Coordinates of C-alpha atoms in Angstrom, one line a residue:
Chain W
X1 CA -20.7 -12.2 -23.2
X2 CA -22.1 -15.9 -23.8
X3 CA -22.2 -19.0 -21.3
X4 CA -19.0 -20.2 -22.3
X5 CA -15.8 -21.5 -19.7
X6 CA -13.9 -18.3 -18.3
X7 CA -12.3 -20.6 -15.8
X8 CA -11.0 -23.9 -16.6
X9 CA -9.3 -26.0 -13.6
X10 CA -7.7 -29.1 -14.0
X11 CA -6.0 -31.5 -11.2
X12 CA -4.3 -28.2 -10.2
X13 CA -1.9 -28.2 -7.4
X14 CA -0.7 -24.9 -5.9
X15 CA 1.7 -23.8 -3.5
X16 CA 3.4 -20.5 -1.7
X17 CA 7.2 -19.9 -3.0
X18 CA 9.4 -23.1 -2.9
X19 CA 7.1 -24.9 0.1
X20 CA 4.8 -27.9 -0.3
X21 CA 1.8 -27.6 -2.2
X22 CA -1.3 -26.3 0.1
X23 CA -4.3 -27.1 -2.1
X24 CA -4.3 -30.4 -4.1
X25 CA -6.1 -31.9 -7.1
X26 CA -8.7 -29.1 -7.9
X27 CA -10.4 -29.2 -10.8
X28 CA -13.7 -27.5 -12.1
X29 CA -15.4 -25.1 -15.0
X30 CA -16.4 -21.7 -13.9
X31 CA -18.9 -20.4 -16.8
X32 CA -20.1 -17.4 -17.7
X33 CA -23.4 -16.2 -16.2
X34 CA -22.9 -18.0 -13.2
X35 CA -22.2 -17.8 -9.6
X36 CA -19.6 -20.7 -8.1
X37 CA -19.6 -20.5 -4.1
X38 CA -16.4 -21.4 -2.8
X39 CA -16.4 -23.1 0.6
X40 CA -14.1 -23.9 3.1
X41 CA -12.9 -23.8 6.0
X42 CA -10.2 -21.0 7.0
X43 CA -6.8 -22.1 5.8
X44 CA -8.9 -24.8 3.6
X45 CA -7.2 -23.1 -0.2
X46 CA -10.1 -20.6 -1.1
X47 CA -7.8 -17.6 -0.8
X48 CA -4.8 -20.1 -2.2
X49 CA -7.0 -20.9 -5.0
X50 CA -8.0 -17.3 -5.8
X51 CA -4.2 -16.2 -5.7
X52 CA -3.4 -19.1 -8.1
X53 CA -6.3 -18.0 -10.5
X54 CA -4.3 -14.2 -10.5
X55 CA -1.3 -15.9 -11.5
X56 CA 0.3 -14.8 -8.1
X57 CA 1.2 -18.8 -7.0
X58 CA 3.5 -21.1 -8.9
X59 CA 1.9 -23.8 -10.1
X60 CA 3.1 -27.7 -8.8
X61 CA 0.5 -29.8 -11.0
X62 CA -1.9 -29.2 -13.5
X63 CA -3.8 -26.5 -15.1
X64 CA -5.5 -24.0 -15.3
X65 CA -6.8 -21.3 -17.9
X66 CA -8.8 -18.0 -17.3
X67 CA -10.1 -16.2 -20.6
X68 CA -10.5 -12.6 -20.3
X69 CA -9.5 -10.3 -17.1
X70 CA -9.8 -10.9 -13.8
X71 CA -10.0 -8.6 -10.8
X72 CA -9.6 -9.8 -7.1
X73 CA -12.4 -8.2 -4.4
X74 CA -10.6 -8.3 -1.0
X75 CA -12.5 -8.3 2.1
X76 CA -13.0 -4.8 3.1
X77 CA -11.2 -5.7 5.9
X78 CA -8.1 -5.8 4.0
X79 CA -7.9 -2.3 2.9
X80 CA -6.5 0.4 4.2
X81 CA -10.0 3.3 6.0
X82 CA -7.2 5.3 6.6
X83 CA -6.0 6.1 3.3
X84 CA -7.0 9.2 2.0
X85 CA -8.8 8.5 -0.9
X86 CA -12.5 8.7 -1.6
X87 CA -14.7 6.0 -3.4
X88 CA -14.0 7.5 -6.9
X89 CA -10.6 7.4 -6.2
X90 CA -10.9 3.6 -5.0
X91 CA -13.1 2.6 -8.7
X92 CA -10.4 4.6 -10.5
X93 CA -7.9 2.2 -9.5
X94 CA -9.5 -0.2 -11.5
X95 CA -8.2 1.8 -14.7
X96 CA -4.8 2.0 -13.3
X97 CA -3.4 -0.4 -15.5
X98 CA -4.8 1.6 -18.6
X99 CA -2.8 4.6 -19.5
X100 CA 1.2 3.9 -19.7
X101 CA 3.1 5.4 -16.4
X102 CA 3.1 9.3 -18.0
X103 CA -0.2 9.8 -18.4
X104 CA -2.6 11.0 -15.9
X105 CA -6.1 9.4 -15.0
X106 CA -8.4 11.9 -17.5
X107 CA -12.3 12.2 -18.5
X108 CA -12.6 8.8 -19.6
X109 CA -11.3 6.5 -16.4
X110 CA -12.9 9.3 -14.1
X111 CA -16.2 8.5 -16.3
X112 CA -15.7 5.3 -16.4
X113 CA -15.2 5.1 -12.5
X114 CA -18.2 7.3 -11.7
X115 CA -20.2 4.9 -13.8
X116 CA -18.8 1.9 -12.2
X117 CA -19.6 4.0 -8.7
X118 CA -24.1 4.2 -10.4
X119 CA -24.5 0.2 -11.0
X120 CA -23.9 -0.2 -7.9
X121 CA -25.5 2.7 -6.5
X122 CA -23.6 4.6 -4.7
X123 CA -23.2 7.9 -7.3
X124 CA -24.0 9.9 -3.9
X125 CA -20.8 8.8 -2.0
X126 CA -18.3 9.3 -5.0
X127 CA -16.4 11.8 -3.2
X128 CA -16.7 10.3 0.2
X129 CA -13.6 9.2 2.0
X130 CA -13.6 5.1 1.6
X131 CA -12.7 4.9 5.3
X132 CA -16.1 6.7 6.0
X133 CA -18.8 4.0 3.8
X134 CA -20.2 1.7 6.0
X135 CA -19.2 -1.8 5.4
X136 CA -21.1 -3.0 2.6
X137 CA -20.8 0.2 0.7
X138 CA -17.1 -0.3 1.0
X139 CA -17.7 -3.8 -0.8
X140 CA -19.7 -2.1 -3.4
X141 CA -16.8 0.2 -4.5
X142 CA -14.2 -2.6 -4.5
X143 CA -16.8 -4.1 -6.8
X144 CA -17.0 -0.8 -8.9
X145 CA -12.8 -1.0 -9.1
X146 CA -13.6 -4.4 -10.6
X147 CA -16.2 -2.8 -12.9
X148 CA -14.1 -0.8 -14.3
X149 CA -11.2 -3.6 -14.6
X150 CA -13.7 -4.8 -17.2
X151 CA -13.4 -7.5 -15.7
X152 CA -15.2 -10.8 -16.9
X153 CA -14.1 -12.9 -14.0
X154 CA -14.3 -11.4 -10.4
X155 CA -13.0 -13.5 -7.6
X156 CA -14.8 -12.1 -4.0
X157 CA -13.4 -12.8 -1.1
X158 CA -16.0 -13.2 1.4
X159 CA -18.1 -10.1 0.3
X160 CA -21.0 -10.5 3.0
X161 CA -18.4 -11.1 5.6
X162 CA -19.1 -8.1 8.2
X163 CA -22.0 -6.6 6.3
X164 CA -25.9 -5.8 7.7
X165 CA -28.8 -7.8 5.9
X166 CA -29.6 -4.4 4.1
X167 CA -25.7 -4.5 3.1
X168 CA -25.5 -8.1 2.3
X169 CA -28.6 -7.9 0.1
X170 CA -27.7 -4.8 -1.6
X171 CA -24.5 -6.5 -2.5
X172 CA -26.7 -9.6 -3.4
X173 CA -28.3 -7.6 -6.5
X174 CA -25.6 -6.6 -7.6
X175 CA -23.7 -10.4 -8.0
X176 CA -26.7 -11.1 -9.6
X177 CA -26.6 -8.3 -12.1
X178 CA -23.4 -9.5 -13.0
X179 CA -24.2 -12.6 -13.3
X180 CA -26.9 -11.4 -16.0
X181 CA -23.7 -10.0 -17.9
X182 CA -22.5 -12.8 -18.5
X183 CA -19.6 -12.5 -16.1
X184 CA -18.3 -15.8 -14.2
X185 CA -18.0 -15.0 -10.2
X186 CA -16.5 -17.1 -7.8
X187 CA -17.7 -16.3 -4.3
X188 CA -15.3 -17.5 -1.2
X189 CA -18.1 -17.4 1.9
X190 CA -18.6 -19.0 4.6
X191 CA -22.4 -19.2 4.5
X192 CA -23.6 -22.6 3.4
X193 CA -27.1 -21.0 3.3
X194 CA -25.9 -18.2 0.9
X195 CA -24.1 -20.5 -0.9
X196 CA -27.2 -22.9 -1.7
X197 CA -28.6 -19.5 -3.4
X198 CA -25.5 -19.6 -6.5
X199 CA -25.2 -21.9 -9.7
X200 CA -22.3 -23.8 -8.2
X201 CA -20.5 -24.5 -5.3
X202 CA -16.4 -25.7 -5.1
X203 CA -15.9 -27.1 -1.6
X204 CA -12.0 -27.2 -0.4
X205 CA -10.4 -28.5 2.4
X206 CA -6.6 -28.4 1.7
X207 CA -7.9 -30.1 -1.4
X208 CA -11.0 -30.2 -3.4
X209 CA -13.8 -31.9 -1.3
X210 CA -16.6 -31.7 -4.3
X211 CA -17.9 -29.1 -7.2
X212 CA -21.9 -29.1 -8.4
X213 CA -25.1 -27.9 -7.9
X214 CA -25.7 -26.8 -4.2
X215 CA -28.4 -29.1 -3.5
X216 CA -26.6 -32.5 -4.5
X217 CA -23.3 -31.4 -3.5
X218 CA -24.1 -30.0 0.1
X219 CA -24.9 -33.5 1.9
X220 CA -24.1 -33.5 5.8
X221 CA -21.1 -36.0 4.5
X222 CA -19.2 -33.8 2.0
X223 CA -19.8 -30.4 4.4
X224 CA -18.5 -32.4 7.3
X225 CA -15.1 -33.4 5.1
X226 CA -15.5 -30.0 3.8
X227 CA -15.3 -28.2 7.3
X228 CA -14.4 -31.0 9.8
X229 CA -14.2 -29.5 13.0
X230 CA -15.6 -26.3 12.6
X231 CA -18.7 -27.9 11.3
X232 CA -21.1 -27.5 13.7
X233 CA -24.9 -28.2 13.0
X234 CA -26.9 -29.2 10.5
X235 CA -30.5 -27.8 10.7
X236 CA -33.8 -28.4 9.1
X237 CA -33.7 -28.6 5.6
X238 CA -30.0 -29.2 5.6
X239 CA -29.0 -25.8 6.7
X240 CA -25.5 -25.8 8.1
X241 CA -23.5 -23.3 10.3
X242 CA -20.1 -22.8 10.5
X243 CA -17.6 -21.8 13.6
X244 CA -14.8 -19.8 11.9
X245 CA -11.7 -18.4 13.6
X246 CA -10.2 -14.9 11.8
X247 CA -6.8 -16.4 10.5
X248 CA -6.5 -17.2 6.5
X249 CA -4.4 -18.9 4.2
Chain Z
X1 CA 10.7 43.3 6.5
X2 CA 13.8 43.2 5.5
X3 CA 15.9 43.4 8.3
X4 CA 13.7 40.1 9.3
X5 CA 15.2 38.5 5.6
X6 CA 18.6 40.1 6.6
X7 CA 20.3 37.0 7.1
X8 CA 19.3 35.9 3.8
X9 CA 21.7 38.0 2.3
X10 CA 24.4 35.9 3.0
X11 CA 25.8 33.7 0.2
X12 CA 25.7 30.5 2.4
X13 CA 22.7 31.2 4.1
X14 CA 20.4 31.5 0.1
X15 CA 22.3 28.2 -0.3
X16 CA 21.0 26.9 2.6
X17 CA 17.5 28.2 1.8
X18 CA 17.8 26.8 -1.5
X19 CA 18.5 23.3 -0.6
X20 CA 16.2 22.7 2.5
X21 CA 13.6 24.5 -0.5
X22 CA 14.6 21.7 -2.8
X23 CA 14.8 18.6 0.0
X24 CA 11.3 20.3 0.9
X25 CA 9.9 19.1 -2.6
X26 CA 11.5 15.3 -2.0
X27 CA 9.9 15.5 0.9
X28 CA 6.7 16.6 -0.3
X29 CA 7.3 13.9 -3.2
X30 CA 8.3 10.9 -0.7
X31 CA 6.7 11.8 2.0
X32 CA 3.4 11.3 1.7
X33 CA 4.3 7.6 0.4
X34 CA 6.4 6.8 3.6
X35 CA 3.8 8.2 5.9
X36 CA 1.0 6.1 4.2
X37 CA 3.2 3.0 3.8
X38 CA 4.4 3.0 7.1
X39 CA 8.0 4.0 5.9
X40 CA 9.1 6.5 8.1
X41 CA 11.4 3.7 10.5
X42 CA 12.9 2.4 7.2
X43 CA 13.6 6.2 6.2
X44 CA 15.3 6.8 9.6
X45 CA 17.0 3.6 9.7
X46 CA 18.3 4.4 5.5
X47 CA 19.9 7.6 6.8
X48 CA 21.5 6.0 9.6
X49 CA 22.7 3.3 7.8
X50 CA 24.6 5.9 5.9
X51 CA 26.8 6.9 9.0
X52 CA 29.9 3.8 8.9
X53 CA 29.8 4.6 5.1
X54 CA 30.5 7.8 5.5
X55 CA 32.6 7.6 8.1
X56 CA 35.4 5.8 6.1
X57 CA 34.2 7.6 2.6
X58 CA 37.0 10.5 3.5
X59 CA 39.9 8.0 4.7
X60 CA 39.0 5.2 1.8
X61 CA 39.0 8.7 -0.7
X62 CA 35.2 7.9 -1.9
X63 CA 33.1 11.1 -2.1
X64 CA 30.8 10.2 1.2
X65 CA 27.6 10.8 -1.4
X66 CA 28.8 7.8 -3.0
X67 CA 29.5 5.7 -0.5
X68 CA 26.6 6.9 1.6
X69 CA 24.5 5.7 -1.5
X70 CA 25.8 2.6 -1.9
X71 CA 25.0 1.4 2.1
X72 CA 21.5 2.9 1.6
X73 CA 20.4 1.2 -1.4
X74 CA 21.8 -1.7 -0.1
X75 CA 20.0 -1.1 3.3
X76 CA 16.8 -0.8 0.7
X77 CA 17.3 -3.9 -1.3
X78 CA 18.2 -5.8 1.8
X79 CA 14.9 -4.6 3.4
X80 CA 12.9 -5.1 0.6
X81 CA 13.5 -8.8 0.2
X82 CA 12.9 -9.2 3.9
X83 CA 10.0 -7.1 4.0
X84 CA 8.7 -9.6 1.4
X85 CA 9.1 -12.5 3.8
X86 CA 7.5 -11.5 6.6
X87 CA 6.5 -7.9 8.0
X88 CA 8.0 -8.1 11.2
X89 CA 11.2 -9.6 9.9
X90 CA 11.7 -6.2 8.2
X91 CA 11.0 -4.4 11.2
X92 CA 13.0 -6.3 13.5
X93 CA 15.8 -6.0 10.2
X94 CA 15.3 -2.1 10.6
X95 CA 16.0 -1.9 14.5
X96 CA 18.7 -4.3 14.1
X97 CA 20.7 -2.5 11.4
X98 CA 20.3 1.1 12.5
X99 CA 21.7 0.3 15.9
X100 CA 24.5 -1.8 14.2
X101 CA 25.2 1.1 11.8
X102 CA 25.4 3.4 14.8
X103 CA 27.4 1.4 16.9
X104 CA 30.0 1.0 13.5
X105 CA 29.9 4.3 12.6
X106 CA 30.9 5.5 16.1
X107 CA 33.7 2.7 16.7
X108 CA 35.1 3.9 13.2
X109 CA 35.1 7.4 14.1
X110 CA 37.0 7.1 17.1
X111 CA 39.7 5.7 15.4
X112 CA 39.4 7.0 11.8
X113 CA 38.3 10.6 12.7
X114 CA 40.2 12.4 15.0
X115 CA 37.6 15.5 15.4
X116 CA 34.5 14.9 17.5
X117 CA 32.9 18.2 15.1
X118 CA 32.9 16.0 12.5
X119 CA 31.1 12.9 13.8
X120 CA 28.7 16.2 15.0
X121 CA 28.8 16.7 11.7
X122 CA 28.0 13.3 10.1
X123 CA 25.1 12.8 12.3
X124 CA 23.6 16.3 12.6
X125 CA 24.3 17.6 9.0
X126 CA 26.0 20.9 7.9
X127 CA 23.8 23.2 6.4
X128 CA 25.3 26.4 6.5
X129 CA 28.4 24.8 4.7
X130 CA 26.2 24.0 2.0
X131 CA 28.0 24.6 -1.7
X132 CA 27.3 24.1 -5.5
X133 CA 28.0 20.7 -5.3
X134 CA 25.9 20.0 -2.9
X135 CA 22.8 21.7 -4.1
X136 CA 23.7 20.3 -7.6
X137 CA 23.4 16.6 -5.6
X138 CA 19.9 17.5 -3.5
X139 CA 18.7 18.5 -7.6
X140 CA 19.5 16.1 -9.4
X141 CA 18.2 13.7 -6.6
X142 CA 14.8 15.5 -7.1
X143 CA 14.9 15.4 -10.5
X144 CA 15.3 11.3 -10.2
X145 CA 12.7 11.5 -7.0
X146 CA 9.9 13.1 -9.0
X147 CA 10.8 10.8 -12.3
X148 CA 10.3 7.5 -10.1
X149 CA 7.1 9.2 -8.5
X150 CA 5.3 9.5 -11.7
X151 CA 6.4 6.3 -12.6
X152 CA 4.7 4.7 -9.6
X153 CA 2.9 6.3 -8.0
X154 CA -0.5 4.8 -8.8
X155 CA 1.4 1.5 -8.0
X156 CA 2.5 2.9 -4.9
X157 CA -1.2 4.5 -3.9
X158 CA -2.6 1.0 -5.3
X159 CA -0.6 -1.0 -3.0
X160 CA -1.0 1.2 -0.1
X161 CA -4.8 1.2 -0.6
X162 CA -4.9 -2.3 -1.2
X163 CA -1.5 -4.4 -0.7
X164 CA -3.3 -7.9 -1.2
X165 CA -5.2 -6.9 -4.0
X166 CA -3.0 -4.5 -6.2
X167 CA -1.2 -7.0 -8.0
X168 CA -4.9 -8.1 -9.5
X169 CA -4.8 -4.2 -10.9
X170 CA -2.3 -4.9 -13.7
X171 CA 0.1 -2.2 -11.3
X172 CA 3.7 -3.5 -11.2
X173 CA 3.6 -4.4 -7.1
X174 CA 7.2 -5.8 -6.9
X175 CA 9.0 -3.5 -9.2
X176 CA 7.1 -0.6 -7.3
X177 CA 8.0 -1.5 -3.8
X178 CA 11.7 -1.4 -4.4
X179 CA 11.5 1.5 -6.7
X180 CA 10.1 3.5 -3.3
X181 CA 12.4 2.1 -0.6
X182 CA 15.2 3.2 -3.8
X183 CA 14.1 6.4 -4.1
X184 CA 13.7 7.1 -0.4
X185 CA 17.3 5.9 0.2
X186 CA 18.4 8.4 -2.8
X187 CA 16.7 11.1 -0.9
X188 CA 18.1 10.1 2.4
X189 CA 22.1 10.4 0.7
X190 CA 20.5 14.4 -1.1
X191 CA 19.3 15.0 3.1
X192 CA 22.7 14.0 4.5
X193 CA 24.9 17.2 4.0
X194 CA 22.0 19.3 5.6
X195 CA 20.6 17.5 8.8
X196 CA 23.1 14.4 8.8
X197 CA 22.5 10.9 9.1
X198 CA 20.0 10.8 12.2
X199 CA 17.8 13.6 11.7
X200 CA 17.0 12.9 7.5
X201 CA 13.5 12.4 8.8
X202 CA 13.3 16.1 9.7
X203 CA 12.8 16.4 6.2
X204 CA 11.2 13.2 4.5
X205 CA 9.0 12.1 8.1
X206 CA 7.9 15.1 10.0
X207 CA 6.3 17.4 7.2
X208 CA 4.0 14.6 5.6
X209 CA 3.2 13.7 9.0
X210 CA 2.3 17.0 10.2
X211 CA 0.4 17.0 6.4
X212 CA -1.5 14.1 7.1
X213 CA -4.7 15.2 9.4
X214 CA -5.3 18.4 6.7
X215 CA -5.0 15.9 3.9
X216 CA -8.3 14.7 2.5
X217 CA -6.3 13.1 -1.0
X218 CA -2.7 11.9 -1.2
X219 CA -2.3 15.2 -4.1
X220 CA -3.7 17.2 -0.8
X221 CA -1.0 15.4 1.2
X222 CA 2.2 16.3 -1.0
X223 CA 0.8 19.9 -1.5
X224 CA 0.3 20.1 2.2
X225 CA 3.7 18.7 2.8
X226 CA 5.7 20.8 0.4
X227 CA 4.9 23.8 2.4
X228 CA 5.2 22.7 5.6
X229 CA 8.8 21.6 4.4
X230 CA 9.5 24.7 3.0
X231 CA 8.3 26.7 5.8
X232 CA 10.0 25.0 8.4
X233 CA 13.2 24.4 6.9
X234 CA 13.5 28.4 6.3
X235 CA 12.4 29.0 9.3
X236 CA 15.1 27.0 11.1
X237 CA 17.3 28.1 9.2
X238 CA 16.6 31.7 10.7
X239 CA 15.9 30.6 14.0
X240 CA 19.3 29.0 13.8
X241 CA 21.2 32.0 12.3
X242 CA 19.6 34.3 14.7
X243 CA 20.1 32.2 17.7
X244 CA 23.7 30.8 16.2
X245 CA 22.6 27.0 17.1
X246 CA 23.3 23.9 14.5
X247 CA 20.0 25.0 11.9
X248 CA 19.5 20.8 11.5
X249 CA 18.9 20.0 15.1
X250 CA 16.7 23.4 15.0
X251 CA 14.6 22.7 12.2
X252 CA 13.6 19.1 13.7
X253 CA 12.6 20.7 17.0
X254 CA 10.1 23.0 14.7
X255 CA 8.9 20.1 12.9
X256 CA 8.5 18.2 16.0
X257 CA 6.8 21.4 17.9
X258 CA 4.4 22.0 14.3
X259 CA 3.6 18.3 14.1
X260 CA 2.4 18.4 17.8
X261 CA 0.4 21.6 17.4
X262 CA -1.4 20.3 14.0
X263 CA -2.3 17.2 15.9
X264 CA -3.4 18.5 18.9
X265 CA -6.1 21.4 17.3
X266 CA -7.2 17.9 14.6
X267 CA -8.0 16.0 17.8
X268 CA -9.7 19.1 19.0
X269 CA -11.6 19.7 16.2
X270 CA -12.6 15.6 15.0
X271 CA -11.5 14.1 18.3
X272 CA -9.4 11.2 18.8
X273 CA -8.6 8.8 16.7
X274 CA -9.7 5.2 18.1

């Protein structure tokens, strides 16, 4: 893959169903070989945008184009531990979408899978129930499922969110090996310090607050538009925390 | 051994077998999905949605399969569309239409039918009048079960995984969803003439949920299910003949008494859930 646009955004307005439009005038580049943070506060559009990016949302204004597939990483949160399947079943669902309806999964999507499972090291829990992986190894075999997608875009959705530093870091290593691929990642966190680590940041408060580097782009001024009340401090350096409540949009 | 499959002998009673054997399979086929998906209120309310349909199938000269078809799926449809607004809307809708369908069914029958037997009947099933055409109905509804399960079922195991992220699978979420709640109402109209409009989850809720603490894999599930079904639908089916009681009624109190014993040696052996 080369460091072309895999995500092009242009004034894009999108809404849910027939209702108003919920995120306004967004428009930025994701490339590939890079990491774009997307920032916001909860209800700000970051799940809204990810959604309109699947092609799930309608559309009210603007553009926007996506080359090659993309595969959505939910928060582990937002799967189902007590479904009875194990990790290997959970990557194999990224080759769902493969083999027409009368066909079963064979030696190629359960290769495939188990491969998927290795990059992100967790070949030893391949046949351990999903609902069993700690949290972070959970996020590593939603990312396997998008391995296998072949996907060239992955949107995450808060992948750090509930994770232990060894997790988060683990999870880390592998972004950035997928960055190295050449794939375009868009990242929806909360953590202003994390997000100062990745290529680009997309801030988004109902409507796009500012896109660039980290460093010029995160000023006290656009993270306070960008979060407004639940910013709450800005540290040394320019660190910033964030008070987040559990409901999204 | 075989005085003990004596009452097997019986032309009515290898009919019987035969169909809670076949209903056993849609179980094991469906069941697994409404037990994971969180079904098994929609599947009770489907069958008794059926009762006011079939209530008036034999004055109106419908065949009650048909009419009891045609209030399901549109029980389905009409839950489908609300369970895509909002969660609780559909189960709100549920509660809401099964006690309405109830309350119809009964207010018909007490006009319409003169026999109380036959409202018995209605709601309890009649399995040892079980014919040709009846078992001919609970096959060809398997047939169409286990075509729509291969269809979807990685949809279905998708979206029951995952059901905010399946749609980014290439899996046909939408189409999926209604094909289940479709093919659980067809099952529900195949249960009907053997355990009646209240107790169709005898046979599509109890087994997979007896299933689902041995289950390690939804394959593990259906197979799990399948004979579970099959062994307590025979098995009420003897108790009943044996102890001349009503062999729907009968085999829900197995499944009921099975379910409770599987549970309580899995909380024994892995503890409680939290």
């Amino acid at each position: 893959m080369t460091a072309r646009a895999l995500v092009t955004v242009n004034t894009l307005d999108a809404a849910y169903g027939d209702g108003p439009a919920v995120l306004r005038g967004v428009s930025f580049s994701a490339f590939g070989g890079r990491i774009v943070g997307v920032l916001g506060p909860n209800g700000g559009g970051k799940t809204t945008l990810f959604r309109a990016l699947l092609g799930e949302l309608p559309i009210r204004r603007g553009d926007l184009r996506v080359h090659g597939t993309t595969a959505y990483v939910p928060q582990t949160e937002r799967s189902r531990l007590d479904f009875p399947v194990s990790a290997l079943d959970v990557a194999l669902m990224g080759a769902y979408a493969d083999l027409p309806w009368h066909r079963r999964m064979g030696a190629i999507q359960r290769r495939a899978a188990a491969d998927a499972l290795a990059r992100v090291g967790l070949e030893e829990v391949a046949r351990t129930p999903y609902g069993a992986l700690s949290g972070g190894q959970r996020q590593r075999v939603l990312i396997a499922r998008a391995l296998v997608q072949n996907a060239e875009v992955l949107l995450l959705d808060e992948p750090l969110t509930g994770v232990d530093r060894p997790g988060a870091e683990r999870i880390e290593s592998v972004l950035r090996d997928l960055r190295s691929e050449g794939r375009a990642l868009l990242v929806a966190t909360h953590d202003v310090g994390q997000a100062r680590s990745f290529d680009e940041v997309l801030c988004l408060n109902e409507e796009q607050v500012a896109f660039g580097a980290p460093e010029p782009t995160l000023t006290g001024d656009t993270l306070a538009r960008t979060y407004g009340g639940e910013l709450v401090l800005l540290e040394d350096g320019g660190r910033a925390a964030v008070v987040q409540s559990h409901a999204h949009s | 051994m075989s005085e003990v499959l004596d009452p097997f002998s019986a032309r009515f009673m290898q009919y019987a077998l035969a169909e809670v054997l076949l209903l056993a399979v849609a179980g094991a086929l469906l069941g697994a999905q409404i037990v994971l998906r969180r079904l098994s209120f929609f599947a009770h309310g489907a069958g008794t949605a059926t009762f006011p349909g079939l209530v008036v199938a034999g004055p109106a000269g419908v065949p009650p399969q048909l009419s009891a078809l045609a209030v399901s799926g549109a029980f389905a449809v009409a839950l489908e569309r609300l369970g895509r607004a909002a969660r609780t809307t559909q189960d709100a809708a549920t509660a809401l239409l099964l006690v309405a369908a109830l309350a119809i069914g009964i207010i018909l029958a007490s006009d319409v039918l003169v026999s109380g037997s036959s409202v018995d009947q209605l709601l309890f099933g009649s399995l040892l009048g079980i014919g040709t055409d009846e078992l001919a109905l609970s096959a060809g509804a398997v047939v169409l079960v286990a075509l729509v399960t291969a269809a979807f079922d990685r949809a279905w195991v998708a979206r029951g995984f995952d059901p905010e992220g399946a749609s980014a699978l290439g899996v046909p979420v939408a189409v999926a969803d209604l094909a289940l709640l479709l093919a659980v109402a067809v099952a529900v109209v195949a249960s009907i003439d053997a355990v009646g409009a209240l107790l169709v989850g005898a046979v599509l809720v109890i087994p997979a949920a007896t299933a689902r603490p041995l289950a390690g894999s939804v394959g593990s599930l259906r197979l799990h299910t399948l004979w579970i079904g099959g062994v307590e639908g025979a098995a009420g089916l003897w108790v009943a003949y044996q102890l001349d009681l009503p062999p729907g009624p009968v085999i829900a109190v197995l499944g009921g008494a099975m379910f409770t014993v599987v549970t309580v040696v899995a909380w024994a052996r892995h503890g409680v859930p939290a």
